[in-house]
C-alpha positions as protocol buffer text, in pm:
chain_id: "A"
residue {
  index: 1
  type: MET
  ca { x: 0 y: 0 z: 0 }
}
residue {
  index: 2
  type: HIS
  ca { x: 134 y: 343 z: -95 }
}
residue {
  index: 3
  type: GLN
  ca { x: 193 y: 610 z: 166 }
}
residue {
  index: 4
  type: ALA
  ca { x: -76 y: 831 z: 10 }
}
residue {
  index: 5
  type: ASP
  ca { x: -328 y: 548 z: 41 }
}
residue {
  index: 6
  type: SER
  ca { x: -234 y: 490 z: 403 }
}
residue {
  index: 7
  type: GLN
  ca { x: -297 y: 858 z: 475 }
}
residue {
  index: 8
  type: TYR
  ca { x: -617 y: 872 z: 268 }
}
residue {
  index: 9
  type: LEU
  ca { x: -797 y: 578 z: 428 }
}
residue {
  index: 10
  type: PRO
  ca { x: -803 y: 721 z: 782 }
}
residue {
  index: 11
  type: ARG
  ca { x: -947 y: 1046 z: 645 }
}
residue {
  index: 12
  type: VAL
  ca { x: -1218 y: 850 z: 464 }
}
residue {
  index: 13
  type: GLY
  ca { x: -1299 y: 663 z: 786 }
}
residue {
  index: 14
  type: VAL
  ca { x: -1328 y: 988 z: 978 }
}
residue {
  index: 15
  type: ARG
  ca { x: -1558 y: 1139 z: 714 }
}
residue {
  index: 16
  type: CYS
  ca { x: -1778 y: 828 z: 709 }
}
residue {
  index: 17
  type: GLY
  ca { x: -1801 y: 836 z: 1087 }
}
residue {
  index: 18
  type: ARG
  ca { x: -1904 y: 1202 z: 1082 }
}
residue {
  index: 19
  type: THR
  ca { x: -2164 y: 1132 z: 811 }
}
residue {
  index: 20
  type: LEU
  ca { x: -2315 y: 845 z: 1008 }
}
residue {
  index: 21
  type: ALA
  ca { x: -2325 y: 1057 z: 1322 }
}
residue {
  index: 22
  type: THR
  ca { x: -2504 y: 1335 z: 1132 }
}
residue {
  index: 23
  type: VAL
  ca { x: -2760 y: 1093 z: 986 }
}
residue {
  index: 24
  type: ARG
  ca { x: -2818 y: 939 z: 1328 }
}
residue {
  index: 25
  type: ALA
  ca { x: -2871 y: 1281 z: 1483 }
}
residue {
  index: 26
  type: MET
  ca { x: -3120 y: 1376 z: 1209 }
}
residue {
  index: 27
  type: ALA
  ca { x: -3311 y: 1052 z: 1262 }
}
residue {
  index: 28
  type: ASN
  ca { x: -3328 y: 1101 z: 1637 }
}
residue {
  index: 29
  type: ARG
  ca { x: -3432 y: 1466 z: 1612 }
}
residue {
  index: 30
  type: SER
  ca { x: -3810 y: 1493 z: 1631 }
}
residue {
  index: 31
  type: SER
  ca { x: -3953 y: 1704 z: 1350 }
}
residue {
  index: 32
  type: PRO
  ca { x: -4222 y: 1956 z: 1447 }
}
residue {
  index: 33
  type: TRP
  ca { x: -4424 y: 1852 z: 1141 }
}
residue {
  index: 34
  type: PHE
  ca { x: -4405 y: 1481 z: 1213 }
}
residue {
  index: 35
  type: SER
  ca { x: -4612 y: 1426 z: 1525 }
}
residue {
  index: 36
  type: GLU
  ca { x: -4855 y: 1161 z: 1638 }
}
residue {
  index: 37
  type: ARG
  ca { x: -5151 y: 1396 z: 1600 }
}
residue {
  index: 38
  type: ARG
  ca { x: -5066 y: 1477 z: 1238 }
}
residue {
  index: 39
  type: VAL
  ca { x: -5010 y: 1112 z: 1152 }
}
residue {
  index: 40
  type: PHE
  ca { x: -5349 y: 1017 z: 1294 }
}
residue {
  index: 41
  type: GLY
  ca { x: -5511 y: 1301 z: 1101 }
}
residue {
  index: 42
  type: VAL
  ca { x: -5359 y: 1190 z: 769 }
}
residue {
  index: 43
  type: VAL
  ca { x: -5449 y: 823 z: 825 }
}
residue {
  index: 44
  type: ALA
  ca { x: -5807 y: 915 z: 916 }
}
residue {
  index: 45
  type: ALA
  ca { x: -5829 y: 1142 z: 610 }
}
residue {
  index: 46
  type: LEU
  ca { x: -5718 y: 858 z: 383 }
}
residue {
  index: 47
  type: ALA
  ca { x: -5977 y: 625 z: 537 }
}
residue {
  index: 48
  type: ALA
  ca { x: -6246 y: 892 z: 496 }
}
residue {
  index: 49
  type: ALA
  ca { x: -6145 y: 938 z: 132 }
}
residue {
  index: 50
  type: VAL
  ca { x: -6193 y: 566 z: 67 }
}
residue {
  index: 51
  type: ILE
  ca { x: -6530 y: 575 z: 241 }
}
residue {
  index: 52
  type: GLY
  ca { x: -6630 y: 878 z: 35 }
}
residue {
  index: 53
  type: VAL
  ca { x: -6544 y: 709 z: -294 }
}
residue {
  index: 54
  type: VAL
  ca { x: -6743 y: 400 z: -198 }
}
residue {
  index: 55
  type: SER
  ca { x: -7039 y: 606 z: -78 }
}
residue {
  index: 56
  type: VAL
  ca { x: -7053 y: 825 z: -389 }
}
residue {
  index: 57
  type: ALA
  ca { x: -7038 y: 513 z: -603 }
}
residue {
  index: 58
  type: ASP
  ca { x: -7370 y: 399 z: -450 }
}
residue {
  index: 59
  type: LEU
  ca { x: -7550 y: 705 z: -585 }
}
residue {
  index: 60
  type: ASP
  ca { x: -7716 y: 715 z: -924 }
}
residue {
  index: 61
  type: THR
  ca { x: -7624 y: 1078 z: -980 }
}
residue {
  index: 62
  type: VAL
  ca { x: -7341 y: 1269 z: -816 }
}
residue {
  index: 63
  type: GLY
  ca { x: -7369 y: 1642 z: -768 }
}
residue {
  index: 64
  type: ALA
  ca { x: -7122 y: 1911 z: -671 }
}
residue {
  index: 65
  type: GLY
  ca { x: -7275 y: 1925 z: -324 }
}
residue {
  index: 66
  type: ASP
  ca { x: -7202 y: 1558 z: -268 }
}
residue {
  index: 67
  type: VAL
  ca { x: -6838 y: 1600 z: -364 }
}
residue {
  index: 68
  type: ALA
  ca { x: -6809 y: 1914 z: -151 }
}
residue {
  index: 69
  type: VAL
  ca { x: -6947 y: 1756 z: 165 }
}
residue {
  index: 70
  type: VAL
  ca { x: -6724 y: 1450 z: 124 }
}
residue {
  index: 71
  type: ALA
  ca { x: -6420 y: 1672 z: 64 }
}
residue {
  index: 72
  type: ALA
  ca { x: -6506 y: 1876 z: 374 }
}
residue {
  index: 73
  type: GLY
  ca { x: -6529 y: 1559 z: 581 }
}
residue {
  index: 74
  type: VAL
  ca { x: -6194 y: 1434 z: 451 }
}
residue {
  index: 75
  type: GLY
  ca { x: -6022 y: 1769 z: 496 }
}
residue {
  index: 76
  type: SER
  ca { x: -6149 y: 1808 z: 853 }
}
residue {
  index: 77
  type: TYR
  ca { x: -5918 y: 1528 z: 968 }
}
residue {
  index: 78
  type: VAL
  ca { x: -5616 y: 1692 z: 809 }
}
residue {
  index: 79
  type: VAL
  ca { x: -5706 y: 2029 z: 963 }
}
residue {
  index: 80
  type: ASN
  ca { x: -5762 y: 1870 z: 1304 }
}
residue {
  index: 81
  type: GLY
  ca { x: -5426 y: 1696 z: 1286 }
}
residue {
  index: 82
  type: ALA
  ca { x: -5244 y: 2015 z: 1185 }
}
residue {
  index: 83
  type: PHE
  ca { x: -5412 y: 2262 z: 1420 }
}
residue {
  index: 84
  type: THR
  ca { x: -5477 y: 2182 z: 1785 }
}
residue {
  index: 85
  type: ARG
  ca { x: -5746 y: 2450 z: 1814 }
}
residue {
  index: 86
  type: PHE
  ca { x: -5967 y: 2278 z: 1558 }
}
residue {
  index: 87
  type: PRO
  ca { x: -6210 y: 2071 z: 1769 }
}
residue {
  index: 88
  type: ALA
  ca { x: -6229 y: 1696 z: 1714 }
}
residue {
  index: 89
  type: TRP
  ca { x: -6608 y: 1705 z: 1750 }
}
residue {
  index: 90
  type: ALA
  ca { x: -6623 y: 1910 z: 1428 }
}
residue {
  index: 91
  type: THR
  ca { x: -6509 y: 1603 z: 1234 }
}
residue {
  index: 92
  type: PHE
  ca { x: -6798 y: 1410 z: 1386 }
}
residue {
  index: 93
  type: GLY
  ca { x: -7045 y: 1684 z: 1292 }
}
residue {
  index: 94
  type: LEU
  ca { x: -6923 y: 1684 z: 931 }
}
residue {
  index: 95
  type: ALA
  ca { x: -6950 y: 1304 z: 921 }
}
residue {
  index: 96
  type: CYS
  ca { x: -7314 y: 1320 z: 1029 }
}
residue {
  index: 97
  type: ALA
  ca { x: -7380 y: 1596 z: 775 }
}
residue {
  index: 98
  type: THR
  ca { x: -7227 y: 1379 z: 504 }
}
residue {
  index: 99
  type: VAL
  ca { x: -7460 y: 1093 z: 596 }
}
residue {
  index: 100
  type: VAL
  ca { x: -7763 y: 1324 z: 581 }
}
residue {
  index: 101
  type: VAL
  ca { x: -7664 y: 1473 z: 243 }
}
residue {
  index: 102
  type: LEU
  ca { x: -7587 y: 1140 z: 79 }
}
residue {
  index: 103
  type: ASN
  ca { x: -7912 y: 991 z: 211 }
}
residue {
  index: 104
  type: ALA
  ca { x: -8149 y: 1272 z: 121 }
}
residue {
  index: 105
  type: PRO
  ca { x: -8498 y: 1178 z: -2 }
}
residue {
  index: 106
  type: ASP
  ca { x: -8490 y: 958 z: -314 }
}
residue {
  index: 107
  type: ARG
  ca { x: -8122 y: 880 z: -245 }
}
residue {
  index: 108
  type: GLU
  ca { x: -7956 y: 601 z: -57 }
}
residue {
  index: 109
  type: ALA
  ca { x: -7587 y: 555 z: 25 }
}
residue {
  index: 110
  type: GLU
  ca { x: -7581 y: 323 z: 322 }
}
residue {
  index: 111
  type: SER
  ca { x: -7204 y: 288 z: 311 }
}
residue {
  index: 112
  type: ALA
  ca { x: -7180 y: 654 z: 418 }
}
residue {
  index: 113
  type: MET
  ca { x: -7251 y: 531 z: 771 }
}
residue {
  index: 114
  type: PHE
  ca { x: -6885 y: 436 z: 786 }
}
residue {
  index: 115
  type: PHE
  ca { x: -6818 y: 809 z: 815 }
}
residue {
  index: 116
  type: VAL
  ca { x: -6986 y: 804 z: 1157 }
}
residue {
  index: 117
  type: VAL
  ca { x: -6796 y: 491 z: 1266 }
}
residue {
  index: 118
  type: LEU
  ca { x: -6465 y: 652 z: 1169 }
}
residue {
  index: 119
  type: ALA
  ca { x: -6556 y: 985 z: 1328 }
}
residue {
  index: 120
  type: LEU
  ca { x: -6653 y: 819 z: 1657 }
}
residue {
  index: 121
  type: ALA
  ca { x: -6323 y: 633 z: 1672 }
}
residue {
  index: 122
  type: TYR
  ca { x: -6125 y: 948 z: 1591 }
}
residue {
  index: 123
  type: LEU
  ca { x: -6323 y: 1156 z: 1841 }
}
residue {
  index: 124
  type: ALA
  ca { x: -6280 y: 906 z: 2125 }
}
residue {
  index: 125
  type: LEU
  ca { x: -5909 y: 885 z: 2049 }
}
residue {
  index: 126
  type: ASN
  ca { x: -5834 y: 1258 z: 2047 }
}
residue {
  index: 127
  type: GLU
  ca { x: -6097 y: 1438 z: 2256 }
}
residue {
  index: 128
  type: PRO
  ca { x: -5991 y: 1484 z: 2621 }
}
residue {
  index: 129
  type: ARG
  ca { x: -6337 y: 1603 z: 2727 }
}
residue {
  index: 130
  type: ARG
  ca { x: -6512 y: 1272 z: 2767 }
}
residue {
  index: 131
  type: LEU
  ca { x: -6858 y: 1425 z: 2808 }
}
residue {
  index: 132
  type: ILE
  ca { x: -6837 y: 1547 z: 2449 }
}
residue {
  index: 133
  type: VAL
  ca { x: -6744 y: 1195 z: 2338 }
}
residue {
  index: 134
  type: LEU
  ca { x: -7038 y: 1054 z: 2529 }
}
residue {
  index: 135
  type: GLY
  ca { x: -7277 y: 1307 z: 2377 }
}
residue {
  index: 136
  type: CYS
  ca { x: -7155 y: 1238 z: 2023 }
}
residue {
  index: 137
  type: GLY
  ca { x: -7177 y: 862 z: 2083 }
}
residue {
  index: 138
  type: VAL
  ca { x: -7540 y: 895 z: 2185 }
}
residue {
  index: 139
  type: GLY
  ca { x: -7602 y: 1134 z: 1896 }
}
residue {
  index: 140
  type: ALA
  ca { x: -7465 y: 876 z: 1651 }
}
residue {
  index: 141
  type: LEU
  ca { x: -7779 y: 673 z: 1711 }
}
residue {
  index: 142
  type: ALA
  ca { x: -7969 y: 945 z: 1525 }
}
residue {
  index: 143
  type: ALA
  ca { x: -7772 y: 861 z: 1214 }
}
residue {
  index: 144
  type: ALA
  ca { x: -7880 y: 499 z: 1240 }
}
residue {
  index: 145
  type: GLY
  ca { x: -8237 y: 624 z: 1286 }
}
residue {
  index: 146
  type: ILE
  ca { x: -8237 y: 762 z: 932 }
}
residue {
  index: 147
  type: GLY
  ca { x: -8285 y: 413 z: 791 }
}
residue {
  index: 148
  type: VAL
  ca { x: -8557 y: 333 z: 1044 }
}
residue {
  index: 149
  type: ALA
  ca { x: -8748 y: 655 z: 971 }
}
residue {
  index: 150
  type: ARG
  ca { x: -8735 y: 600 z: 597 }
}
residue {
  index: 151
  type: GLU
  ca { x: -8827 y: 232 z: 631 }
}
residue {
  index: 152
  type: THR
  ca { x: -8537 y: 124 z: 413 }
}
residue {
  index: 153
  type: ASP
  ca { x: -8376 y: -216 z: 416 }
}
residue {
  index: 154
  type: TRP
  ca { x: -8085 y: -87 z: 623 }
}
residue {
  index: 155
  type: THR
  ca { x: -7944 y: -326 z: 880 }
}
residue {
  index: 156
  type: TRP
  ca { x: -7942 y: -45 z: 1136 }
}
residue {
  index: 157
  type: GLN
  ca { x: -7879 y: -280 z: 1429 }
}
residue {
  index: 158
  type: TYR
  ca { x: -7547 y: -380 z: 1275 }
}
residue {
  index: 159
  type: TRP
  ca { x: -7455 y: -15 z: 1232 }
}
residue {
  index: 160
  type: VAL
  ca { x: -7517 y: 39 z: 1603 }
}
residue {
  index: 161
  type: ILE
  ca { x: -7270 y: -244 z: 1669 }
}
residue {
  index: 162
  type: GLY
  ca { x: -7030 y: -73 z: 1428 }
}
residue {
  index: 163
  type: PHE
  ca { x: -7064 y: 254 z: 1622 }
}
residue {
  index: 164
  type: ALA
  ca { x: -6989 y: 70 z: 1945 }
}
residue {
  index: 165
  type: PHE
  ca { x: -6685 y: -92 z: 1786 }
}
residue {
  index: 166
  type: GLY
  ca { x: -6546 y: 240 z: 1659 }
}
residue {
  index: 167
  type: TRP
  ca { x: -6613 y: 409 z: 1992 }
}
residue {
  index: 168
  type: GLY
  ca { x: -6449 y: 126 z: 2187 }
}
residue {
  index: 169
  type: PHE
  ca { x: -6146 y: 125 z: 1956 }
}
residue {
  index: 170
  type: GLY
  ca { x: -6097 y: 497 z: 2014 }
}
residue {
  index: 171
  type: GLU
  ca { x: -6139 y: 457 z: 2390 }
}
residue {
  index: 172
  type: LEU
  ca { x: -5873 y: 186 z: 2400 }
}
residue {
  index: 173
  type: GLY
  ca { x: -5634 y: 406 z: 2204 }
}
residue {
  index: 174
  type: TYR
  ca { x: -5705 y: 706 z: 2428 }
}
residue {
  index: 175
  type: HIS
  ca { x: -5640 y: 518 z: 2752 }
}
residue {
  index: 176
  type: PHE
  ca { x: -5332 y: 355 z: 2602 }
}
residue {
  index: 177
  type: ARG
  ca { x: -5190 y: 699 z: 2526 }
}
residue {
  index: 178
  type: LEU
  ca { x: -5267 y: 815 z: 2879 }
}
residue {
  index: 179
  type: ALA
  ca { x: -5088 y: 512 z: 3025 }
}
residue {
  index: 180
  type: ARG
  ca { x: -4794 y: 564 z: 2790 }
}
residue {
  index: 181
  type: ASP
  ca { x: -4758 y: 931 z: 2881 }
}
residue {
  index: 182
  type: GLU
  ca { x: -4783 y: 850 z: 3252 }
}
residue {
  index: 183
  type: LEU
  ca { x: -4516 y: 581 z: 3214 }
}
residue {
  index: 184
  type: ALA
  ca { x: -4287 y: 824 z: 3030 }
}
residue {
  index: 185
  type: SER
  ca { x: -4338 y: 1083 z: 3304 }
}
residue {
  index: 186
  type: THR
  ca { x: -4260 y: 824 z: 3571 }
}
residue {
  index: 187
  type: ARG
  ca { x: -3945 y: 718 z: 3388 }
}
residue {
  index: 188
  type: ALA
  ca { x: -3833 y: 1080 z: 3366 }
}
residue {
  index: 189
  type: LEU
  ca { x: -3887 y: 1127 z: 3738 }
}
residue {
  index: 190
  type: ILE
  ca { x: -3692 y: 808 z: 3816 }
}
residue {
  index: 191
  type: ALA
  ca { x: -3409 y: 920 z: 3588 }
}
residue {
  index: 192
  type: ASP
  ca { x: -3397 y: 1263 z: 3753 }
}
residue {
  index: 193
  type: GLN
  ca { x: -3392 y: 1106 z: 4098 }
}
residue {
  index: 194
  type: ALA
  ca { x: -3117 y: 866 z: 3994 }
}
residue {
  index: 195
  type: ALA
  ca { x: -2913 y: 1156 z: 3854 }
}
residue {
  index: 196
  type: LEU
  ca { x: -2964 y: 1352 z: 4177 }
}
residue {
  index: 197
  type: ASN
  ca { x: -2854 y: 1055 z: 4387 }
}
residue {
  index: 198
  type: GLU
  ca { x: -2546 y: 1012 z: 4169 }
}
residue {
  index: 199
  type: ARG
  ca { x: -2456 y: 1378 z: 4202 }
}
residue {
  index: 200
  type: GLN
  ca { x: -2491 y: 1357 z: 4579 }
}
residue {
  index: 201
  type: ARG
  ca { x: -2274 y: 1046 z: 4589 }
}
residue {
  index: 202
  type: ILE
  ca { x: -2004 y: 1213 z: 4379 }
}
residue {
  index: 203
  type: ALA
  ca { x: -2023 y: 1524 z: 4596 }
}
residue {
  index: 204
  type: ARG
  ca { x: -1970 y: 1311 z: 4908 }
}
residue {
  index: 205
  type: ASP
  ca { x: -1677 y: 1132 z: 4745 }
}
residue {
  index: 206
  type: VAL
  ca { x: -1514 y: 1460 z: 4642 }
}
residue {
  index: 207
  type: HIS
  ca { x: -1571 y: 1600 z: 4992 }
}
residue {
  index: 208
  type: ASP
  ca { x: -1423 y: 1293 z: 5156 }
}
residue {
  index: 209
  type: VAL
  ca { x: -1120 y: 1285 z: 4924 }
}
residue {
  index: 210
  type: LEU
  ca { x: -1047 y: 1655 z: 4960 }
}
residue {
  index: 211
  type: GLY
  ca { x: -1114 y: 1658 z: 5333 }
}
residue {
  index: 212
  type: HIS
  ca { x: -885 y: 1362 z: 5400 }
}
residue {
  index: 213
  type: SER
  ca { x: -614 y: 1492 z: 5170 }
}
residue {
  index: 214
  type: LEU
  ca { x: -621 y: 1844 z: 5314 }
}
residue {
  index: 215
  type: ILE
  ca { x: -592 y: 1706 z: 5668 }
}
residue {
  index: 216
  type: ILE
  ca { x: -285 y: 1506 z: 5567 }
}
residue {
  index: 217
  type: VAL
  ca { x: -132 y: 1806 z: 5388 }
}
residue {
  index: 218
  type: MET
  ca { x: -201 y: 2028 z: 5690 }
}
residue {
  index: 219
  type: LEU
  ca { x: -35 y: 1780 z: 5928 }
}
residue {
  index: 220
  type: GLN
  ca { x: 267 y: 1742 z: 5700 }
}
residue {
  index: 221
  type: LEU
  ca { x: 305 y: 2120 z: 5667 }
}
residue {
  index: 222
  type: THR
  ca { x: 272 y: 2163 z: 6045 }
}
residue {
  index: 223
  type: ALA
  ca { x: 541 y: 1898 z: 6103 }
}
residue {
  index: 224
  type: ALA
  ca { x: 764 y: 2059 z: 5842 }
}
residue {
  index: 225
  type: ARG
  ca { x: 727 y: 2399 z: 6010 }
}
residue {
  index: 226
  type: HIS
  ca { x: 834 y: 2252 z: 6346 }
}
residue {
  index: 227
  type: LEU
  ca { x: 1127 y: 2059 z: 6195 }
}
residue {
  index: 228
  type: LEU
  ca { x: 1240 y: 2335 z: 5965 }
}
residue {
  index: 229
  type: HIS
  ca { x: 1541 y: 2442 z: 6181 }
}
residue {
  index: 230
  type: ARG
  ca { x: 1605 y: 2121 z: 6375 }
}
residue {
  index: 231
  type: ASP
  ca { x: 1602 y: 1852 z: 6101 }
}
residue {
  index: 232
  type: PRO
  ca { x: 1610 y: 1977 z: 5740 }
}
residue {
  index: 233
  type: GLU
  ca { x: 1597 y: 1622 z: 5598 }
}
residue {
  index: 234
  type: LYS
  ca { x: 1274 y: 1536 z: 5777 }
}
residue {
  index: 235
  type: THR
  ca { x: 1136 y: 1873 z: 5676 }
}
residue {
  index: 236
  type: ASP
  ca { x: 1211 y: 1799 z: 5313 }
}
residue {
  index: 237
  type: ALA
  ca { x: 1050 y: 1453 z: 5347 }
}
residue {
  index: 238
  type: ALA
  ca { x: 739 y: 1603 z: 5506 }
}
residue {
  index: 239
  type: LEU
  ca { x: 708 y: 1863 z: 5232 }
}
residue {
  index: 240
  type: ALA
  ca { x: 759 y: 1597 z: 4963 }
}
residue {
  index: 241
  type: ASP
  ca { x: 488 y: 1382 z: 5123 }
}
residue {
  index: 242
  type: ALA
  ca { x: 254 y: 1680 z: 5138 }
}
residue {
  index: 243
  type: GLU
  ca { x: 322 y: 1756 z: 4773 }
}
residue {
  index: 244
  type: ARG
  ca { x: 253 y: 1392 z: 4675 }
}
residue {
  index: 245
  type: VAL
  ca { x: -77 y: 1385 z: 4861 }
}
residue {
  index: 246
  type: ALA
  ca { x: -180 y: 1717 z: 4706 }
}
residue {
  index: 247
  type: ARG
  ca { x: -100 y: 1592 z: 4355 }
}
residue {
  index: 248
  type: GLU
  ca { x: -291 y: 1268 z: 4409 }
}
residue {
  index: 249
  type: SER
  ca { x: -591 y: 1462 z: 4539 }
}
residue {
  index: 250
  type: LEU
  ca { x: -577 y: 1696 z: 4240 }
}
residue {
  index: 251
  type: ASN
  ca { x: -570 y: 1400 z: 3998 }
}
residue {
  index: 252
  type: GLN
  ca { x: -862 y: 1239 z: 4178 }
}
residue {
  index: 253
  type: VAL
  ca { x: -1066 y: 1559 z: 4154 }
}
residue {
  index: 254
  type: ARG
  ca { x: -982 y: 1589 z: 3784 }
}
residue {
  index: 255
  type: ARG
  ca { x: -1096 y: 1230 z: 3720 }
}
residue {
  index: 256
  type: THR
  ca { x: -1420 y: 1293 z: 3906 }
}
residue {
  index: 257
  type: LEU
  ca { x: -1488 y: 1611 z: 3710 }
}
residue {
  index: 258
  type: GLY
  ca { x: -1412 y: 1426 z: 3389 }
}
residue {
  index: 259
  type: MET
  ca { x: -1671 y: 1165 z: 3478 }
}
residue {
  index: 260
  type: LEU
  ca { x: -1927 y: 1441 z: 3539 }
}
residue {
  index: 261
  type: ARG
  ca { x: -1854 y: 1604 z: 3204 }
}
residue {
  index: 262
  type: SER
  ca { x: -1876 y: 1275 z: 3013 }
}
residue {
  index: 263
  type: GLY
  ca { x: -2197 y: 1188 z: 3197 }
}
């Protein structure tokens, strides 16, 4: 291997290591636009889009109002995921409005009821005010009552089961997120307490090392002061011993501070 190659390879290794470290840091850095709320909003919007296509396909004629109400229902999930001030119950209201529009007199799109199932699941998953979830869950029964009032061949009892399934799925997800957040908070508290205990232990160690070393140095200096004129050799030995203890103590303190910085 040439000398130039032997010098080039280490530089390549260093550059590769820096590149991998940069990629790892970018992957670990949480993006403000990539959050759990936004992901749920996009997934729900895609599901609503599929439901809208299937529902519109059941109609004999499709008007601009049908497309508009479906688009509003789909877009409400994206808006709710992007903006925290947009209420989750608004998505449920738009879902019910979509069912009413697509099942107006002389029209029937039973598959639009999936809008209500999806909206109940999304509402129960994201709405912290549980009374609103309860009210919307009870109000969903009115959507199933459309088929009963019109005396259609809807299997409304199965839709009620579907509402209960969507509601229960959202409730499970909501309580799972609460438990996860509580666990993360508990872990953070435990980590902080462990760090505090470690700092206190290191502080005690540093205090003990410095206290013991300073006592020895003080005794050696006192002995050297008394032997300064009577026995110069013992004085020199005492001073050398004091210097050794002081250097050892200084090295110990430096090692301890290095551990704190690396930690």
